[in-house]
XYZ file of C-alpha atoms in Angstrom:
459
model
C 1.910 64.779 -14.733
C 2.967 62.639 -12.887
C 5.457 59.905 -13.935
C 4.756 56.429 -13.335
C 7.093 54.099 -11.520
C 8.352 51.294 -13.974
C 8.167 47.847 -12.273
C 10.614 45.749 -11.484
C 11.756 43.123 -13.443
C 10.102 40.069 -12.852
C 13.428 37.805 -10.987
C 14.565 34.958 -12.444
C 13.218 31.569 -10.859
C 16.150 28.758 -11.273
C 14.924 25.163 -11.155
C 15.425 24.012 -7.464
C 18.232 21.554 -6.807
C 18.408 17.915 -7.095
C 16.729 16.778 -3.758
C 18.004 12.650 -2.339
C 17.143 10.618 0.508
C 18.931 10.835 3.566
C 21.406 8.739 3.964
C 20.906 6.110 6.769
C 23.216 4.477 9.316
C 22.938 1.039 9.127
C 23.881 -2.175 11.466
C 23.151 -5.529 12.821
C 21.858 -6.784 16.247
C 23.376 -9.742 17.545
C 19.833 -10.793 16.894
C 19.917 -10.444 13.540
C 17.843 -7.566 13.200
C 18.644 -5.286 10.740
C 18.521 -1.013 11.808
C 19.050 1.762 9.686
C 18.411 5.282 11.714
C 17.566 8.457 10.511
C 19.341 11.322 12.158
C 16.098 14.793 11.886
C 17.034 17.700 13.514
C 14.272 19.333 14.592
C 11.951 16.295 13.830
C 11.121 15.987 17.869
C 8.602 12.602 17.629
C 10.951 9.293 16.703
C 9.129 7.334 13.884
C 10.117 4.038 14.735
C 9.121 0.716 11.786
C 9.566 -2.640 12.351
C 8.972 -4.709 9.299
C 8.387 -8.619 10.060
C 8.703 -11.206 7.132
C 6.249 -13.352 7.999
C 3.803 -12.888 4.378
C 0.649 -13.438 3.517
C 1.081 -17.246 1.514
C 2.553 -17.814 5.098
C -0.960 -17.644 6.792
C -2.869 -21.136 7.877
C -5.808 -21.130 5.008
C -8.473 -22.664 7.383
C -7.355 -18.547 9.951
C -6.342 -16.619 6.779
C -6.732 -12.999 8.733
C -4.732 -14.534 11.609
C -2.224 -12.570 10.635
C -4.253 -9.496 10.922
C -5.993 -10.030 14.497
C -2.005 -10.233 15.691
C -1.263 -7.104 14.664
C -4.113 -5.823 16.117
C -3.928 -7.809 19.453
C -0.300 -7.347 19.653
C -0.447 -4.684 22.570
C -3.405 -5.962 24.044
C -2.123 -7.894 26.807
C 1.497 -9.587 27.432
C 2.891 -11.969 30.819
C 3.562 -8.423 32.969
C 0.781 -6.548 32.076
C -2.954 -6.275 30.575
C -4.722 -4.903 27.792
C -5.609 -2.154 30.556
C -2.718 -1.907 32.259
C -0.721 -2.175 28.839
C -2.717 0.831 27.474
C -1.764 3.004 30.696
C 1.655 2.991 30.530
C 1.351 3.627 26.432
C -0.338 6.673 27.363
C 1.737 7.706 30.275
C 4.515 7.730 28.213
C 2.964 9.790 25.042
C 3.757 6.293 23.166
C 1.505 5.645 19.607
C 1.784 1.494 19.042
C -0.115 0.751 15.935
C 0.661 -2.110 14.080
C -0.907 -3.629 10.070
C 0.079 -6.586 7.838
C 1.035 -6.491 4.438
C 2.024 -8.946 0.925
C 5.297 -8.950 2.626
C 4.777 -9.148 6.328
C 4.002 -7.281 9.478
C 4.078 -3.484 9.760
C 4.611 -1.996 13.663
C 4.744 1.724 14.096
C 5.725 3.313 17.014
C 5.791 7.318 17.668
C 7.182 8.778 20.631
C 8.928 11.588 22.042
C 12.391 11.368 21.888
C 12.937 12.166 25.713
C 10.690 8.364 26.311
C 12.258 6.778 23.058
C 13.750 3.964 25.475
C 10.406 3.579 27.905
C 8.574 3.594 24.051
C 11.566 0.835 22.660
C 10.937 -1.307 25.899
C 7.104 -1.493 25.619
C 7.853 -2.834 21.497
C 9.806 -5.140 22.709
C 8.104 -7.084 25.412
C 4.478 -7.339 23.139
C 7.280 -8.861 20.382
C 8.469 -11.414 22.520
C 5.830 -12.386 25.648
C 2.357 -11.108 24.139
C -0.327 -13.607 25.786
C -3.459 -12.881 23.592
C -6.154 -12.975 25.787
C -9.210 -14.894 24.149
C -11.311 -12.587 25.057
C -9.454 -9.975 23.440
C -9.292 -12.214 20.404
C -12.676 -12.911 20.109
C -13.567 -9.183 20.538
C -11.305 -8.082 17.356
C -12.364 -11.030 15.831
C -15.963 -9.627 15.974
C -14.650 -6.132 14.952
C -13.292 -8.220 11.858
C -16.651 -9.652 10.363
C -17.956 -5.815 10.814
C -15.066 -5.169 8.639
C -15.969 -7.199 6.224
C -19.494 -6.622 6.420
C -18.827 -3.438 5.925
C -16.490 -3.541 3.023
C -19.129 -6.374 1.373
C -22.154 -3.210 1.674
C -19.421 -0.680 0.891
C -19.551 -0.915 -3.469
C -16.062 0.381 -4.725
C -14.511 -1.926 -1.039
C -16.892 -4.835 -3.034
C -15.605 -4.265 -6.215
C -12.198 -4.360 -4.817
C -12.902 -7.532 -3.265
C -14.605 -8.976 -6.154
C -10.965 -7.865 -8.563
C -9.451 -10.490 -6.418
C -10.688 -13.977 -7.796
C -10.935 -12.935 -10.562
C -7.730 -11.376 -11.561
C -5.797 -13.808 -9.650
C -5.556 -18.000 -9.677
C -7.569 -20.218 -7.285
C -4.294 -20.832 -5.523
C -2.563 -17.735 -5.040
C -2.877 -16.258 -1.606
C -3.745 -12.839 -3.470
C -6.548 -14.484 -4.591
C -8.825 -13.635 -1.628
C -8.857 -11.329 1.200
C -5.158 -9.733 2.740
C -7.727 -10.170 6.454
C -9.348 -13.335 5.793
C -13.093 -13.845 4.652
C -16.237 -14.064 6.632
C -15.613 -17.981 7.289
C -11.816 -17.868 8.210
C -12.311 -15.124 10.202
C -14.312 -16.307 12.085
C -12.573 -19.612 12.988
C -9.654 -17.565 14.152
C -8.796 -18.717 18.314
C -6.234 -17.224 20.207
C -3.868 -20.028 20.138
C -4.349 -19.983 15.970
C -2.620 -16.437 17.090
C -0.317 -17.646 19.565
C 0.947 -20.652 16.994
C 1.604 -17.632 13.712
C 3.416 -15.649 16.851
C 5.269 -18.064 17.449
C 5.658 -19.584 13.993
C 6.400 -16.247 11.663
C 7.567 -13.137 14.353
C 11.134 -13.493 14.798
C 13.894 -10.573 14.896
C 16.594 -12.325 12.176
C 15.568 -11.176 8.337
C 13.053 -8.680 10.613
C 14.182 -5.020 9.834
C 13.900 -2.069 11.880
C 13.548 1.925 11.153
C 14.797 4.948 13.660
C 14.161 7.867 12.482
C 14.086 11.283 13.789
C 16.114 13.956 16.456
C 18.612 11.665 17.740
C 21.154 13.887 19.393
C 23.115 12.773 22.025
C 20.460 9.624 21.936
C 22.380 6.377 21.274
C 20.419 4.337 19.733
C 22.540 0.900 19.114
C 22.462 1.038 23.468
C 19.119 1.799 23.877
C 18.401 -1.452 21.826
C 21.123 -3.272 22.679
C 18.955 -2.532 26.102
C 15.324 -3.641 24.359
C 14.882 -4.961 20.791
C 18.548 -7.226 21.555
C 16.496 -9.839 23.622
C 14.200 -10.344 21.236
C 15.078 -14.079 20.396
C 15.500 -15.091 16.953
C 13.807 -17.860 15.467
C 15.375 -21.138 13.708
C 16.675 -21.863 10.054
C 13.720 -22.586 8.723
C 11.432 -20.238 10.743
C 8.912 -17.979 9.611
C 10.853 -18.630 6.017
C 8.674 -16.687 3.319
C 7.259 -19.728 0.994
C 8.587 -19.911 -2.332
C 6.428 -19.462 -5.685
C 3.824 -15.720 -6.427
C 0.099 -15.215 -7.620
C -0.644 -15.423 -10.866
C -2.901 -14.224 -12.965
C -5.694 -16.349 -14.117
C -6.706 -17.722 -17.741
C -10.167 -15.972 -17.770
C -8.432 -13.124 -16.218
C -9.462 -10.858 -19.150
C -12.894 -10.352 -18.562
C -16.406 -8.238 -17.575
C -17.820 -8.525 -14.346
C -20.498 -7.166 -12.899
C -22.090 -7.308 -9.631
C -25.674 -6.041 -9.079
C -26.807 -3.584 -6.777
C -30.197 -3.024 -8.076
C -31.117 0.621 -7.805
C -28.233 1.940 -7.720
C -27.623 5.782 -8.602
C -24.386 5.011 -9.773
C -22.022 2.524 -10.771
C -18.129 1.571 -9.245
C -15.365 0.712 -11.436
C -12.115 -1.084 -10.923
C -9.433 -1.850 -13.787
C -6.793 -3.792 -13.888
C -3.817 -5.095 -16.006
C -0.163 -6.664 -15.083
C 2.161 -3.907 -13.759
C 6.058 -3.296 -12.684
C 7.369 -4.440 -9.388
C 10.301 -1.639 -8.187
C 13.062 -3.788 -10.117
C 11.559 -3.411 -13.966
C 14.105 -3.148 -16.391
C 12.446 0.417 -17.461
C 13.151 2.055 -14.161
C 10.539 2.245 -11.668
C 10.525 6.199 -11.855
C 8.963 6.205 -15.162
C 5.742 4.507 -13.621
C 5.811 6.550 -11.477
C 5.552 9.528 -13.995
C 2.514 7.405 -16.111
C 0.809 7.297 -12.860
C 0.476 10.679 -12.673
C 0.191 11.876 -16.516
C -2.463 8.963 -17.379
C -4.680 9.520 -13.875
C -3.024 10.431 -10.625
C -4.212 14.131 -10.606
C -7.264 16.545 -12.058
C -4.757 17.310 -14.621
C -4.587 13.363 -16.082
C -5.786 12.357 -19.319
C -8.693 10.072 -17.512
C -9.692 12.618 -15.650
C -9.898 15.337 -18.399
C -11.866 13.131 -20.365
C -14.308 11.436 -18.149
C -14.724 14.181 -15.821
C -14.031 17.654 -17.238
C -15.385 17.231 -21.270
C -17.397 14.207 -20.594
C -19.047 15.243 -16.982
C -19.292 11.174 -16.167
C -17.600 11.441 -12.757
C -16.055 13.503 -9.985
C -13.117 11.524 -10.593
C -10.871 8.626 -11.679
C -8.217 7.774 -10.732
C -5.094 5.048 -11.473
C -1.523 3.974 -10.711
C 1.113 1.388 -11.004
C 1.130 -0.985 -7.864
C 4.444 -3.063 -7.503
C 4.150 -6.334 -5.636
C 6.793 -8.604 -4.602
C 6.511 -10.204 -8.221
C 5.417 -7.904 -10.653
C 2.801 -5.408 -9.994
C -0.994 -4.012 -10.588
C -2.010 -0.992 -13.010
C -5.119 -0.539 -11.169
C -8.138 2.683 -12.250
C -10.815 3.274 -10.052
C -13.598 5.534 -9.669
C -17.468 5.644 -9.880
C -19.943 7.318 -12.862
C -23.666 8.487 -13.117
C -25.484 4.834 -13.860
C -27.376 6.358 -16.440
C -23.232 6.946 -18.063
C -22.104 3.724 -17.507
C -22.377 2.451 -20.580
C -20.559 5.360 -21.904
C -18.367 5.672 -19.434
C -16.836 2.274 -19.861
C -16.471 2.309 -23.068
C -14.775 5.543 -23.591
C -12.915 4.896 -20.667
C -11.080 1.311 -21.802
C -11.119 3.065 -24.947
C -8.347 6.366 -23.526
C -6.645 3.098 -21.676
C -5.897 1.419 -24.708
C -3.152 4.341 -26.621
C -0.334 3.339 -27.348
C 2.667 4.880 -25.757
C 3.899 7.224 -28.316
C 0.705 8.720 -28.133
C 2.475 10.209 -25.100
C 3.553 13.954 -25.520
C 7.020 15.483 -24.332
C 5.190 18.388 -22.598
C 2.587 16.253 -20.010
C 5.563 14.021 -19.501
C 7.921 17.165 -18.713
C 4.585 18.375 -15.723
C 4.072 14.723 -14.677
C 8.165 14.356 -13.732
C 8.536 18.161 -12.765
C 5.979 17.623 -9.733
C 7.474 13.945 -9.152
C 11.162 15.875 -8.411
C 10.081 18.560 -7.135
C 7.680 17.055 -4.446
C 9.688 14.824 -3.183
C 11.601 17.093 -0.400
C 8.038 18.066 0.610
C 6.907 14.376 1.140
C 9.561 13.031 3.107
C 9.492 16.043 5.299
C 8.596 14.059 8.112
C 10.038 10.915 10.510
C 6.883 9.189 9.873
C 6.959 9.033 5.875
C 10.827 8.945 5.700
C 10.711 5.635 8.176
C 7.740 4.447 6.065
C 9.032 4.600 3.417
C 12.150 3.117 4.062
C 11.092 0.276 6.319
C 8.449 -0.707 2.824
C 11.599 -0.357 0.799
C 13.470 -2.530 3.320
C 10.631 -4.634 2.965
C 11.386 -5.053 -0.611
C 14.658 -6.166 0.157
C 16.205 -2.527 -1.306
C 18.303 0.259 0.147
C 17.234 3.499 0.523
C 19.335 5.060 -2.564
C 16.756 3.679 -4.793
C 14.801 6.841 -4.357
C 17.689 8.939 -4.602
C 18.183 6.293 -8.010
C 14.582 6.673 -8.886
C 14.596 10.243 -8.578
C 17.398 10.735 -11.151
C 15.611 9.156 -14.060
C 12.113 10.916 -13.257
C 14.234 14.540 -13.780
C 15.484 13.184 -16.737
C 13.008 11.308 -18.151
C 11.339 11.929 -21.404
C 8.070 11.038 -23.586
C 9.463 8.179 -25.444
C 11.155 6.368 -22.442
C 7.643 7.113 -20.460
C 6.031 4.682 -23.624
C 8.280 2.188 -23.512
C 7.643 1.591 -20.173
C 3.918 1.937 -20.858
C 3.820 -0.566 -23.980
C 5.711 -3.202 -21.550
C 3.165 -3.815 -19.446
C -0.409 -2.311 -19.967
C -1.287 -4.910 -22.678
C -5.283 -3.964 -23.078
C -6.003 -7.373 -21.071
C -8.323 -5.789 -18.638
C -9.871 -7.572 -16.191
C -12.856 -5.174 -15.150
C -15.316 -5.102 -12.069
C -18.386 -2.713 -12.200
C -20.775 -2.481 -9.312
C -24.043 -1.882 -10.071
C -28.203 -2.074 -12.059
C -27.475 -5.458 -13.675
C -30.360 -4.866 -15.446
C -30.088 -1.644 -16.078
C -26.911 -1.824 -17.543
C -25.867 -6.039 -18.107
C -27.427 -6.503 -22.005
C -25.281 -2.930 -23.178
C -22.226 -3.196 -20.974
C -22.609 -6.655 -23.287
C -23.513 -5.331 -26.485
C -20.208 -3.473 -25.957
C -18.127 -6.553 -27.253
C -15.252 -6.181 -24.557
C -14.998 -9.449 -22.965
C -16.808 -11.503 -22.067
C -19.434 -10.450 -19.235
C -20.214 -12.475 -16.182
C -23.014 -11.339 -13.604
C -22.743 -11.610 -9.271
C -24.719 -10.994 -7.432
C -24.562 -8.107 -4.412
C -25.350 -11.001 -1.805
C -22.815 -13.239 -2.348
C -19.721 -13.907 0.476
C -16.006 -12.980 0.293
């Protein structure tokens, strides 16, 4: 008879050590450009992120979307090189150069092998300081943007997001209109309008630059002194962000049904007020709540709507900070025949008081947020993106470390108080689906006024 060898005892697993966001070197160029550099050994592709405070509210109303066209044509020709030549220079040096627009301004991305960082910065400087915005290139991107808008209007979830804006925000708020402009405003954009916006808004003072990667042997201040230091600052009032903010409409708490005859599913998009990153309850509470309520397959919403009811493949929810205040947004697609019970159940779930949160679900969400942070910020591009986003919001990168410290000690009482502070039950609900099939039943729920919009509307 053989004797079985006893198995060794299961090894103990200790909690991982607390992670902190890397500390950058910070300095300012003579032209006012604020710089942060992160030395990340082994990251041989350097990520450069530039944030220019050109808020959407600064766009002329008749050509809203001009910042988007500017960002798309920034590298489409300079005084020294036309669009084709610039594309060749970027390709030969292995430089990725792109740009986009957010609420707070224009964001420019540059990724390049560390050995070509100087060449990449030279090309970036050329695009920032001497762009020509040729008429043919601007016209091409205007056509592309118009095609994008038409595609968004035809896609039900994109349409829901577009319809949410004028329903939630007051008409006087820039946020009530698409960030990339409407069909009418984009069609009015000319190369001269783009040049004028560039002259007024694109300056180094008040702008932020982040450089992240393996900077061994790289003299970043010297490289910037040879390149971006040549970017001339603007006047005292040029590019200054306009005063005021985006306000919620008085009649925002209502249901809008966008008619999509014969649709086999209904796309839901709901929102209410939310916090900004400076909320007194701490941003960490809202990161945990986002995950616990609607940020994973194990969240409250998916557990009921997907697993128990089978209404949907998934519903996502999360808090979205803005410059001042923010939003809590919920979105998902449900079976057409489940439209009414799905909406009713969803609103019931969202009506929970903060005291309904359990210690177990809060701890599970908090552990995930805290313990996955090293992986989330493992690459130079993600780290640089986070740093530039915080800088554009007037925050230093120690905000991430302080937030994670709060997350690691999060409890149900703190998370519940944060939930109750903003989620007040005054929902703006957009549903894109068959109005004839669902309109009367949605109204019968008694959840608020119901407006039917025809899907042929323009935005």
